[in-house]
PDB file of C-alpha atoms in Angstrom:
ATOM      1  CA  MET A  18     -42.680 -49.075 -26.068  1.00  0.00           C
ATOM      2  CA  LEU A  19     -45.193 -47.040 -24.946  1.00  0.00           C
ATOM      3  CA  ILE A  20     -45.927 -47.267 -21.404  1.00  0.00           C
ATOM      4  CA  GLY A  21     -47.966 -45.005 -18.646  1.00  0.00           C
ATOM      5  CA  GLU A  22     -51.276 -43.284 -18.121  1.00  0.00           C
ATOM      6  CA  TYR A  23     -51.644 -39.390 -18.229  1.00  0.00           C
ATOM      7  CA  GLU A  24     -55.320 -38.088 -17.576  1.00  0.00           C
ATOM      8  CA  HIS A  25     -56.381 -34.929 -19.537  1.00  0.00           C
ATOM      9  CA  SER A  26     -59.002 -32.963 -20.841  1.00  0.00           C
ATOM     10  CA  LEU A  27     -60.559 -32.742 -24.328  1.00  0.00           C
ATOM     11  CA  ASP A  28     -61.254 -29.132 -25.308  1.00  0.00           C
ATOM     12  CA  PRO A  29     -64.551 -28.033 -26.841  1.00  0.00           C
ATOM     13  CA  LYS A  30     -62.867 -28.394 -30.409  1.00  0.00           C
ATOM     14  CA  GLY A  31     -61.765 -31.687 -30.107  1.00  0.00           C
ATOM     15  CA  ARG A  32     -58.042 -31.082 -29.667  1.00  0.00           C
ATOM     16  CA  VAL A  33     -56.117 -32.822 -26.709  1.00  0.00           C
ATOM     17  CA  ILE A  34     -52.185 -32.464 -25.300  1.00  0.00           C
ATOM     18  CA  PHE A  35     -51.108 -35.607 -26.087  1.00  0.00           C
ATOM     19  CA  PRO A  36     -48.927 -36.792 -23.563  1.00  0.00           C
ATOM     20  CA  VAL A  37     -44.582 -35.554 -24.507  1.00  0.00           C
ATOM     21  CA  LYS A  38     -43.358 -38.978 -23.596  1.00  0.00           C
ATOM     22  CA  LEU A  39     -45.825 -40.974 -25.961  1.00  0.00           C
ATOM     23  CA  ARG A  40     -45.322 -38.724 -29.031  1.00  0.00           C
ATOM     24  CA  GLU A  41     -41.460 -39.328 -27.973  1.00  0.00           C
ATOM     25  CA  SER A  42     -42.226 -42.468 -29.284  1.00  0.00           C
ATOM     26  CA  LEU A  43     -44.990 -42.596 -31.823  1.00  0.00           C
ATOM     27  CA  GLY A  44     -42.994 -39.475 -33.824  1.00  0.00           C
ATOM     28  CA  GLU A  45     -44.602 -36.208 -35.046  1.00  0.00           C
ATOM     29  CA  GLU A  46     -47.768 -37.912 -36.901  1.00  0.00           C
ATOM     30  CA  PHE A  47     -48.996 -40.955 -36.113  1.00  0.00           C
ATOM     31  CA  VAL A  48     -52.817 -43.024 -36.518  1.00  0.00           C
ATOM     32  CA  VAL A  49     -55.627 -42.930 -34.631  1.00  0.00           C
ATOM     33  CA  THR A  50     -58.099 -45.116 -35.291  1.00  0.00           C
ATOM     34  CA  LYS A  51     -61.222 -47.029 -33.284  1.00  0.00           C
ATOM     35  CA  GLY A  52     -60.277 -49.321 -30.974  1.00  0.00           C
ATOM     36  CA  LEU A  53     -61.939 -52.549 -28.590  1.00  0.00           C
ATOM     37  CA  GLN A  54     -64.309 -51.828 -25.760  1.00  0.00           C
ATOM     38  CA  ASN A  55     -65.041 -48.370 -27.385  1.00  0.00           C
ATOM     39  CA  CYS A  56     -61.636 -46.629 -26.795  1.00  0.00           C
ATOM     40  CA  LEU A  57     -59.034 -45.333 -30.071  1.00  0.00           C
ATOM     41  CA  PHE A  58     -56.238 -46.743 -30.595  1.00  0.00           C
ATOM     42  CA  VAL A  59     -53.009 -44.865 -31.789  1.00  0.00           C
ATOM     43  CA  TYR A  60     -50.463 -46.471 -33.659  1.00  0.00           C
ATOM     44  CA  GLY A  61     -46.610 -44.592 -34.651  1.00  0.00           C
ATOM     45  CA  LYS A  62     -46.455 -44.834 -38.684  1.00  0.00           C
ATOM     46  CA  GLU A  63     -44.068 -47.813 -38.784  1.00  0.00           C
ATOM     47  CA  GLU A  64     -46.502 -49.802 -36.238  1.00  0.00           C
ATOM     48  CA  TRP A  65     -49.336 -49.145 -38.355  1.00  0.00           C
ATOM     49  CA  GLU A  66     -47.438 -49.755 -41.310  1.00  0.00           C
ATOM     50  CA  VAL A  67     -46.752 -53.320 -39.715  1.00  0.00           C
ATOM     51  CA  LEU A  68     -50.305 -53.822 -38.691  1.00  0.00           C
ATOM     52  CA  THR A  69     -51.650 -52.922 -42.380  1.00  0.00           C
ATOM     53  CA  GLN A  70     -49.273 -55.643 -43.707  1.00  0.00           C
ATOM     54  CA  LYS A  71     -50.108 -58.470 -41.214  1.00  0.00           C
ATOM     55  CA  ILE A  72     -54.006 -57.742 -42.124  1.00  0.00           C
ATOM     56  CA  ASN A  73     -53.334 -57.252 -46.271  1.00  0.00           C
ATOM     57  CA  ALA A  74     -51.736 -60.754 -45.833  1.00  0.00           C
ATOM     58  CA  LEU A  75     -54.400 -62.662 -44.640  1.00  0.00           C
ATOM     59  CA  PRO A  76     -57.470 -63.805 -46.817  1.00  0.00           C
ATOM     60  CA  MET A  77     -60.488 -61.561 -47.585  1.00  0.00           C
ATOM     61  CA  SER A  78     -62.677 -63.603 -45.884  1.00  0.00           C
ATOM     62  CA  LYS A  79     -60.527 -63.491 -42.676  1.00  0.00           C
ATOM     63  CA  ALA A  80     -59.189 -59.699 -43.142  1.00  0.00           C
ATOM     64  CA  GLY A  81     -62.336 -57.908 -44.460  1.00  0.00           C
ATOM     65  CA  ASN A  82     -64.036 -57.134 -41.424  1.00  0.00           C
ATOM     66  CA  LEU A  83     -61.130 -55.891 -39.421  1.00  0.00           C
ATOM     67  CA  GLN A  84     -59.978 -53.867 -42.204  1.00  0.00           C
ATOM     68  CA  ARG A  85     -63.116 -52.095 -42.787  1.00  0.00           C
ATOM     69  CA  PHE A  86     -63.196 -51.154 -39.117  1.00  0.00           C
ATOM     70  CA  LEU A  87     -59.886 -49.897 -38.391  1.00  0.00           C
ATOM     71  CA  PHE A  88     -59.392 -48.100 -41.858  1.00  0.00           C
ATOM     72  CA  SER A  89     -62.457 -46.810 -42.461  1.00  0.00           C
ATOM     73  CA  SER A  90     -62.222 -44.807 -39.328  1.00  0.00           C
ATOM     74  CA  ALA A  91     -58.803 -44.166 -39.509  1.00  0.00           C
ATOM     75  CA  ALA A  92     -56.636 -40.427 -39.432  1.00  0.00           C
ATOM     76  CA  LEU A  93     -53.448 -39.702 -39.535  1.00  0.00           C
ATOM     77  CA  VAL A  94     -53.145 -36.670 -37.227  1.00  0.00           C
ATOM     78  CA  GLY A  95     -49.990 -34.582 -35.973  1.00  0.00           C
ATOM     79  CA  THR A  96     -49.730 -32.184 -32.566  1.00  0.00           C
ATOM     80  CA  ASP A  97     -49.558 -28.426 -32.609  1.00  0.00           C
ATOM     81  CA  LYS A  98     -47.246 -26.198 -31.387  1.00  0.00           C
ATOM     82  CA  GLN A  99     -48.675 -26.493 -27.971  1.00  0.00           C
ATOM     83  CA  GLY A 100     -48.616 -30.595 -28.365  1.00  0.00           C
ATOM     84  CA  ARG A 101     -52.208 -30.812 -29.011  1.00  0.00           C
ATOM     85  CA  ILE A 102     -53.825 -33.442 -31.571  1.00  0.00           C
ATOM     86  CA  LEU A 103     -57.127 -33.334 -32.998  1.00  0.00           C
ATOM     87  CA  ILE A 104     -59.685 -36.133 -32.623  1.00  0.00           C
ATOM     88  CA  PRO A 105     -62.066 -36.442 -35.525  1.00  0.00           C
ATOM     89  CA  ALA A 106     -65.784 -36.085 -34.063  1.00  0.00           C
ATOM     90  CA  ASN A 107     -66.343 -39.951 -35.722  1.00  0.00           C
ATOM     91  CA  LEU A 108     -63.971 -41.275 -33.474  1.00  0.00           C
ATOM     92  CA  ARG A 109     -64.556 -38.966 -30.819  1.00  0.00           C
ATOM     93  CA  GLU A 110     -68.236 -40.354 -30.747  1.00  0.00           C
ATOM     94  CA  TYR A 111     -67.429 -43.220 -31.104  1.00  0.00           C
ATOM     95  CA  ALA A 112     -65.190 -43.783 -27.877  1.00  0.00           C
ATOM     96  CA  GLY A 113     -67.445 -41.191 -26.179  1.00  0.00           C
ATOM     97  CA  LEU A 114     -64.832 -38.351 -25.784  1.00  0.00           C
ATOM     98  CA  GLU A 115     -66.638 -35.094 -24.314  1.00  0.00           C
ATOM     99  CA  ARG A 116     -63.892 -33.546 -21.598  1.00  0.00           C
ATOM    100  CA  ASP A 117     -62.470 -36.042 -19.421  1.00  0.00           C
ATOM    101  CA  ILE A 118     -60.415 -38.785 -20.943  1.00  0.00           C
ATOM    102  CA  VAL A 119     -57.287 -40.972 -19.900  1.00  0.00           C
ATOM    103  CA  ILE A 120     -54.449 -41.947 -22.709  1.00  0.00           C
ATOM    104  CA  ILE A 121     -52.464 -44.821 -22.136  1.00  0.00           C
ATOM    105  CA  GLY A 122     -50.059 -46.599 -23.066  1.00  0.00           C
ATOM    106  CA  ALA A 123     -50.404 -49.780 -24.239  1.00  0.00           C
ATOM    107  CA  SER A 124     -46.804 -51.612 -25.732  1.00  0.00           C
ATOM    108  CA  ILE A 125     -46.610 -51.235 -28.920  1.00  0.00           C
ATOM    109  CA  ARG A 126     -49.937 -48.307 -29.202  1.00  0.00           C
ATOM    110  CA  ALA A 127     -51.336 -46.103 -26.911  1.00  0.00           C
ATOM    111  CA  GLU A 128     -54.928 -45.809 -26.588  1.00  0.00           C
ATOM    112  CA  ILE A 129     -57.615 -42.874 -25.366  1.00  0.00           C
ATOM    113  CA  TRP A 130     -60.600 -43.678 -22.980  1.00  0.00           C
ATOM    114  CA  ASN A 131     -63.150 -41.870 -22.337  1.00  0.00           C
ATOM    115  CA  LYS A 132     -62.429 -41.514 -18.089  1.00  0.00           C
ATOM    116  CA  GLU A 133     -65.179 -43.275 -16.993  1.00  0.00           C
ATOM    117  CA  ARG A 134     -65.162 -46.239 -19.423  1.00  0.00           C
ATOM    118  CA  TRP A 135     -61.268 -46.527 -18.415  1.00  0.00           C
ATOM    119  CA  GLN A 136     -62.399 -46.633 -14.700  1.00  0.00           C
ATOM    120  CA  GLU A 137     -65.093 -49.469 -15.371  1.00  0.00           C
ATOM    121  CA  ALA A 138     -62.727 -51.343 -17.740  1.00  0.00           C
ATOM    122  CA  CYS A 139     -59.928 -51.573 -14.622  1.00  0.00           C
ATOM    123  CA  SER A 140     -62.454 -52.224 -12.162  1.00  0.00           C
ATOM    124  CA  GLN A 141     -63.436 -55.544 -13.992  1.00  0.00           C
ATOM    125  CA  LEU A 142     -59.639 -56.775 -13.947  1.00  0.00           C
ATOM    126  CA  THR A 143     -59.288 -59.089 -11.161  1.00  0.00           C
ATOM    127  CA  SER A 144     -55.795 -60.939 -10.006  1.00  0.00           C
ATOM    128  CA  ASP A 145     -57.231 -63.880 -10.849  1.00  0.00           C
ATOM    129  CA  MET A 146     -57.381 -62.860 -14.821  1.00  0.00           C
ATOM    130  CA  ILE A 147     -53.762 -61.064 -14.502  1.00  0.00           C
ATOM    131  CA  GLY A 148     -52.416 -64.219 -12.641  1.00  0.00           C
ATOM    132  CA  GLN A 149     -54.046 -66.419 -15.746  1.00  0.00           C
ATOM    133  CA  ALA A 150     -52.265 -64.202 -18.534  1.00  0.00           C
ATOM    134  CA  MET A 151     -49.213 -64.222 -16.571  1.00  0.00           C
ATOM    135  CA  ASP A 152     -49.093 -68.302 -16.189  1.00  0.00           C
ATOM    136  CA  GLU A 153     -49.753 -68.616 -19.445  1.00  0.00           C
ATOM    137  CA  LEU A 154     -47.048 -66.313 -20.434  1.00  0.00           C
ATOM    138  CA  GLY A 155     -44.712 -68.097 -18.220  1.00  0.00           C
ATOM    139  CA  PHE A 156     -44.068 -65.969 -15.554  1.00  0.00           C
TER     140      PHE A 156
END
């Protein structure tokens, strides 16, 4: 399970130190792709395969746009000796990643956010919204 929130800085070449605790769960190589709310989704190879199978099992009329969105921008990345990954330029642009970023664990995936967007997304969550979701899950 991927959990936690980590603040890091992107270097001028588009590299960032990826948190050790997340790397331990994701493996040596993992997939980075476009996510919702202009963040990036990060999947371990096994979870990526499960997601791929689920999407490919859908009829083309339902899966086509999702396939194009996720797969066209996906990149297989690995860490260097310093524990950094290189985030491709098209993904940095999509997520608005310039310097300050936040990497979070989100259960079966990690997410990479522009720090300001992350703070804005968090500020929009209310106790009522969380309470309703918990009620639906039977908490």
